[in-house]
Amino acid sequence: MGFKQVLICQNRTCHKQGSDKILVLFKDESPPDVQIQGIGCLGQCGNGPMMIVLPDEVWYSHLEPMDVSTIIQQHLQGGCPVEALRMKVKK
Ligand code: FES
């Protein structure tokens, strides 16, 4: 499946929306071969907490603590992005 990296915005707006809790949960629950990292603004302030999974370039927005185990099981372990939680791009 290859190496994955999870970047979770810890900048002001996402932080106010609870991104610090999301970061802690990912660090606690992710498989050891996934790198979890806090990062500065991802340019999507207001849609937070925001995160991106690399190298897949899958963006997740409006994360809730209960979403973390879903993303870990389906995407990080199972290799299938969680479509319902992906960032909605306005058209
Ligand atoms: S503060 Fe998180 S995307 Fe800007």
mmCIF file with all atom_site columns, C-alpha atoms and ligand atoms in Angstrom:
data_model
loop_
_atom_site.group_PDB
_atom_site.id
_atom_site.type_symbol
_atom_site.label_atom_id
_atom_site.label_alt_id
_atom_site.label_comp_id
_atom_site.label_asym_id
_atom_site.label_entity_id
_atom_site.label_seq_id
_atom_site.pdbx_PDB_ins_code
_atom_site.Cartn_x
_atom_site.Cartn_y
_atom_site.Cartn_z
_atom_site.occupancy
_atom_site.B_iso_or_equiv
_atom_site.pdbx_formal_charge
_atom_site.auth_seq_id
_atom_site.auth_comp_id
_atom_site.auth_asym_id
_atom_site.auth_atom_id
_atom_site.pdbx_PDB_model_num
ATOM   1  C  CA  . MET A 1 1  ? 0.000   0.000  0.000  1.00 0.00 ? 1  MET A CA  1
ATOM   2  C  CA  . GLY A 1 2  ? 2.990   2.293  0.495  1.00 0.00 ? 2  GLY A CA  1
ATOM   3  C  CA  . PHE A 1 3  ? 3.924   5.067  2.825  1.00 0.00 ? 3  PHE A CA  1
ATOM   4  C  CA  . LYS A 1 4  ? 1.241   7.551  3.822  1.00 0.00 ? 4  LYS A CA  1
ATOM   5  C  CA  . GLN A 1 5  ? 1.500   10.902 5.485  1.00 0.00 ? 5  GLN A CA  1
ATOM   6  C  CA  . VAL A 1 6  ? -1.351  12.768 7.195  1.00 0.00 ? 6  VAL A CA  1
ATOM   7  C  CA  . LEU A 1 7  ? -1.053  16.526 7.547  1.00 0.00 ? 7  LEU A CA  1
ATOM   8  C  CA  . ILE A 1 8  ? -3.538  18.182 9.901  1.00 0.00 ? 8  ILE A CA  1
ATOM   9  C  CA  . CYS A 1 9  ? -3.863  21.952 9.954  1.00 0.00 ? 9  CYS A CA  1
ATOM   10 C  CA  . GLN A 1 10 ? -3.103  23.432 13.374 1.00 0.00 ? 10 GLN A CA  1
ATOM   11 C  CA  . ASN A 1 11 ? -3.432  27.046 12.382 1.00 0.00 ? 11 ASN A CA  1
ATOM   12 C  CA  . ARG A 1 12 ? -5.825  29.443 14.108 1.00 0.00 ? 12 ARG A CA  1
ATOM   13 C  CA  . THR A 1 13 ? -9.164  28.832 12.441 1.00 0.00 ? 13 THR A CA  1
ATOM   14 C  CA  . CYS A 1 14 ? -8.857  25.042 12.343 1.00 0.00 ? 14 CYS A CA  1
ATOM   15 C  CA  . HIS A 1 15 ? -7.523  25.067 15.906 1.00 0.00 ? 15 HIS A CA  1
ATOM   16 C  CA  . LYS A 1 16 ? -10.640 26.896 17.080 1.00 0.00 ? 16 LYS A CA  1
ATOM   17 C  CA  . GLN A 1 17 ? -12.662 24.178 15.376 1.00 0.00 ? 17 GLN A CA  1
ATOM   18 C  CA  . GLY A 1 18 ? -10.875 21.442 17.322 1.00 0.00 ? 18 GLY A CA  1
ATOM   19 C  CA  . SER A 1 19 ? -8.009  20.355 15.069 1.00 0.00 ? 19 SER A CA  1
ATOM   20 C  CA  . ASP A 1 20 ? -5.739  19.748 18.078 1.00 0.00 ? 20 ASP A CA  1
ATOM   21 C  CA  . LYS A 1 21 ? -8.027  16.934 19.233 1.00 0.00 ? 21 LYS A CA  1
ATOM   22 C  CA  . ILE A 1 22 ? -8.083  15.458 15.742 1.00 0.00 ? 22 ILE A CA  1
ATOM   23 C  CA  . LEU A 1 23 ? -4.264  15.466 15.667 1.00 0.00 ? 23 LEU A CA  1
ATOM   24 C  CA  . VAL A 1 24 ? -4.014  13.705 19.036 1.00 0.00 ? 24 VAL A CA  1
ATOM   25 C  CA  . LEU A 1 25 ? -6.542  11.061 18.001 1.00 0.00 ? 25 LEU A CA  1
ATOM   26 C  CA  . PHE A 1 26 ? -4.698  10.318 14.761 1.00 0.00 ? 26 PHE A CA  1
ATOM   27 C  CA  . LYS A 1 27 ? -1.393  10.093 16.633 1.00 0.00 ? 27 LYS A CA  1
ATOM   28 C  CA  . ASP A 1 28 ? -2.921  7.684  19.153 1.00 0.00 ? 28 ASP A CA  1
ATOM   29 C  CA  . GLU A 1 29 ? -4.825  5.467  16.749 1.00 0.00 ? 29 GLU A CA  1
ATOM   30 C  CA  . SER A 1 30 ? -2.963  5.366  13.432 1.00 0.00 ? 30 SER A CA  1
ATOM   31 C  CA  . PRO A 1 31 ? -0.865  2.424  12.336 1.00 0.00 ? 31 PRO A CA  1
ATOM   32 C  CA  . PRO A 1 32 ? 2.860   2.967  13.013 1.00 0.00 ? 32 PRO A CA  1
ATOM   33 C  CA  . ASP A 1 33 ? 3.758   3.175  9.317  1.00 0.00 ? 33 ASP A CA  1
ATOM   34 C  CA  . VAL A 1 34 ? 1.626   6.300  8.819  1.00 0.00 ? 34 VAL A CA  1
ATOM   35 C  CA  . GLN A 1 35 ? 3.300   9.596  9.571  1.00 0.00 ? 35 GLN A CA  1
ATOM   36 C  CA  . ILE A 1 36 ? 1.005   12.075 11.369 1.00 0.00 ? 36 ILE A CA  1
ATOM   37 C  CA  . GLN A 1 37 ? 1.998   15.702 11.414 1.00 0.00 ? 37 GLN A CA  1
ATOM   38 C  CA  . GLY A 1 38 ? 0.511   19.059 12.383 1.00 0.00 ? 38 GLY A CA  1
ATOM   39 C  CA  . ILE A 1 39 ? 0.958   21.727 9.736  1.00 0.00 ? 39 ILE A CA  1
ATOM   40 C  CA  . GLY A 1 40 ? 0.248   25.400 9.106  1.00 0.00 ? 40 GLY A CA  1
ATOM   41 C  CA  . CYS A 1 41 ? -2.734  26.745 7.208  1.00 0.00 ? 41 CYS A CA  1
ATOM   42 C  CA  . LEU A 1 42 ? -3.853  24.620 4.258  1.00 0.00 ? 42 LEU A CA  1
ATOM   43 C  CA  . GLY A 1 43 ? -5.646  27.559 2.661  1.00 0.00 ? 43 GLY A CA  1
ATOM   44 C  CA  . GLN A 1 44 ? -9.130  26.282 3.475  1.00 0.00 ? 44 GLN A CA  1
ATOM   45 C  CA  . CYS A 1 45 ? -9.846  28.242 6.673  1.00 0.00 ? 45 CYS A CA  1
ATOM   46 C  CA  . GLY A 1 46 ? -13.454 27.922 7.787  1.00 0.00 ? 46 GLY A CA  1
ATOM   47 C  CA  . ASN A 1 47 ? -13.809 24.393 6.431  1.00 0.00 ? 47 ASN A CA  1
ATOM   48 C  CA  . GLY A 1 48 ? -11.839 22.929 9.316  1.00 0.00 ? 48 GLY A CA  1
ATOM   49 C  CA  . PRO A 1 49 ? -10.598 21.020 10.872 1.00 0.00 ? 49 PRO A CA  1
ATOM   50 C  CA  . MET A 1 50 ? -8.823  20.359 7.590  1.00 0.00 ? 50 MET A CA  1
ATOM   51 C  CA  . MET A 1 51 ? -6.411  17.583 6.720  1.00 0.00 ? 51 MET A CA  1
ATOM   52 C  CA  . ILE A 1 52 ? -4.755  16.072 3.688  1.00 0.00 ? 52 ILE A CA  1
ATOM   53 C  CA  . VAL A 1 53 ? -3.535  12.532 3.077  1.00 0.00 ? 53 VAL A CA  1
ATOM   54 C  CA  . LEU A 1 54 ? -0.387  12.190 0.960  1.00 0.00 ? 54 LEU A CA  1
ATOM   55 C  CA  . PRO A 1 55 ? 0.632   10.928 -1.523 1.00 0.00 ? 55 PRO A CA  1
ATOM   56 C  CA  . ASP A 1 56 ? -3.062  10.406 -2.362 1.00 0.00 ? 56 ASP A CA  1
ATOM   57 C  CA  . GLU A 1 57 ? -3.798  14.150 -2.221 1.00 0.00 ? 57 GLU A CA  1
ATOM   58 C  CA  . VAL A 1 58 ? -7.151  13.446 -0.598 1.00 0.00 ? 58 VAL A CA  1
ATOM   59 C  CA  . TRP A 1 59 ? -8.521  16.370 1.411  1.00 0.00 ? 59 TRP A CA  1
ATOM   60 C  CA  . TYR A 1 60 ? -10.915 15.976 4.315  1.00 0.00 ? 60 TYR A CA  1
ATOM   61 C  CA  . SER A 1 61 ? -12.834 18.859 5.874  1.00 0.00 ? 61 SER A CA  1
ATOM   62 C  CA  . HIS A 1 62 ? -15.125 19.539 8.847  1.00 0.00 ? 62 HIS A CA  1
ATOM   63 C  CA  . LEU A 1 63 ? -13.614 16.639 10.764 1.00 0.00 ? 63 LEU A CA  1
ATOM   64 C  CA  . GLU A 1 64 ? -15.226 15.380 13.941 1.00 0.00 ? 64 GLU A CA  1
ATOM   65 C  CA  . PRO A 1 65 ? -13.440 13.193 16.499 1.00 0.00 ? 65 PRO A CA  1
ATOM   66 C  CA  . MET A 1 66 ? -15.664 10.265 15.539 1.00 0.00 ? 66 MET A CA  1
ATOM   67 C  CA  . ASP A 1 67 ? -14.449 10.501 11.919 1.00 0.00 ? 67 ASP A CA  1
ATOM   68 C  CA  . VAL A 1 68 ? -10.879 9.634  12.864 1.00 0.00 ? 68 VAL A CA  1
ATOM   69 C  CA  . SER A 1 69 ? -11.319 5.878  13.262 1.00 0.00 ? 69 SER A CA  1
ATOM   70 C  CA  . THR A 1 70 ? -13.369 5.742  10.039 1.00 0.00 ? 70 THR A CA  1
ATOM   71 C  CA  . ILE A 1 71 ? -10.572 7.414  8.065  1.00 0.00 ? 71 ILE A CA  1
ATOM   72 C  CA  . ILE A 1 72 ? -7.930  5.202  9.688  1.00 0.00 ? 72 ILE A CA  1
ATOM   73 C  CA  . GLN A 1 73 ? -9.775  1.964  8.956  1.00 0.00 ? 73 GLN A CA  1
ATOM   74 C  CA  . GLN A 1 74 ? -11.092 2.719  5.486  1.00 0.00 ? 74 GLN A CA  1
ATOM   75 C  CA  . HIS A 1 75 ? -8.396  4.934  4.034  1.00 0.00 ? 75 HIS A CA  1
ATOM   76 C  CA  . LEU A 1 76 ? -5.107  4.540  5.904  1.00 0.00 ? 76 LEU A CA  1
ATOM   77 C  CA  . GLN A 1 77 ? -5.486  0.791  6.405  1.00 0.00 ? 77 GLN A CA  1
ATOM   78 C  CA  . GLY A 1 78 ? -7.972  -0.139 3.700  1.00 0.00 ? 78 GLY A CA  1
ATOM   79 C  CA  . GLY A 1 79 ? -6.720  2.139  0.936  1.00 0.00 ? 79 GLY A CA  1
ATOM   80 C  CA  . CYS A 1 80 ? -10.177 3.575  0.116  1.00 0.00 ? 80 CYS A CA  1
ATOM   81 C  CA  . PRO A 1 81 ? -10.770 7.292  0.697  1.00 0.00 ? 81 PRO A CA  1
ATOM   82 C  CA  . VAL A 1 82 ? -13.915 8.028  2.739  1.00 0.00 ? 82 VAL A CA  1
ATOM   83 C  CA  . GLU A 1 83 ? -15.986 9.758  0.099  1.00 0.00 ? 83 GLU A CA  1
ATOM   84 C  CA  . ALA A 1 84 ? -18.572 11.147 2.534  1.00 0.00 ? 84 ALA A CA  1
ATOM   85 C  CA  . LEU A 1 85 ? -15.897 13.080 4.447  1.00 0.00 ? 85 LEU A CA  1
ATOM   86 C  CA  . ARG A 1 86 ? -13.917 14.431 1.504  1.00 0.00 ? 86 ARG A CA  1
ATOM   87 C  CA  . MET A 1 87 ? -13.822 18.155 1.053  1.00 0.00 ? 87 MET A CA  1
ATOM   88 C  CA  . LYS A 1 88 ? -16.716 19.356 -1.059 1.00 0.00 ? 88 LYS A CA  1
ATOM   89 C  CA  . VAL A 1 89 ? -15.481 21.609 -3.804 1.00 0.00 ? 89 VAL A CA  1
ATOM   90 C  CA  . LYS A 1 90 ? -17.970 24.370 -4.552 1.00 0.00 ? 90 LYS A CA  1
ATOM   91 C  CA  . LYS A 1 91 ? -18.891 24.574 -8.219 1.00 0.00 ? 91 LYS A CA  1
HETATM 92 S  S1  . FES B 2 .  ? -6.511  27.550 9.462  1.00 0.00 ? 1  FES B S1  1
HETATM 93 FE FE1 . FES B 2 .  ? -6.725  25.519 8.759  1.00 0.00 ? 1  FES B FE1 1
HETATM 94 S  S2  . FES B 2 .  ? -6.865  25.753 6.631  1.00 0.00 ? 1  FES B S2  1
HETATM 95 FE FE2 . FES B 2 .  ? -6.454  27.744 7.329  1.00 0.00 ? 1  FES B FE2 1
#
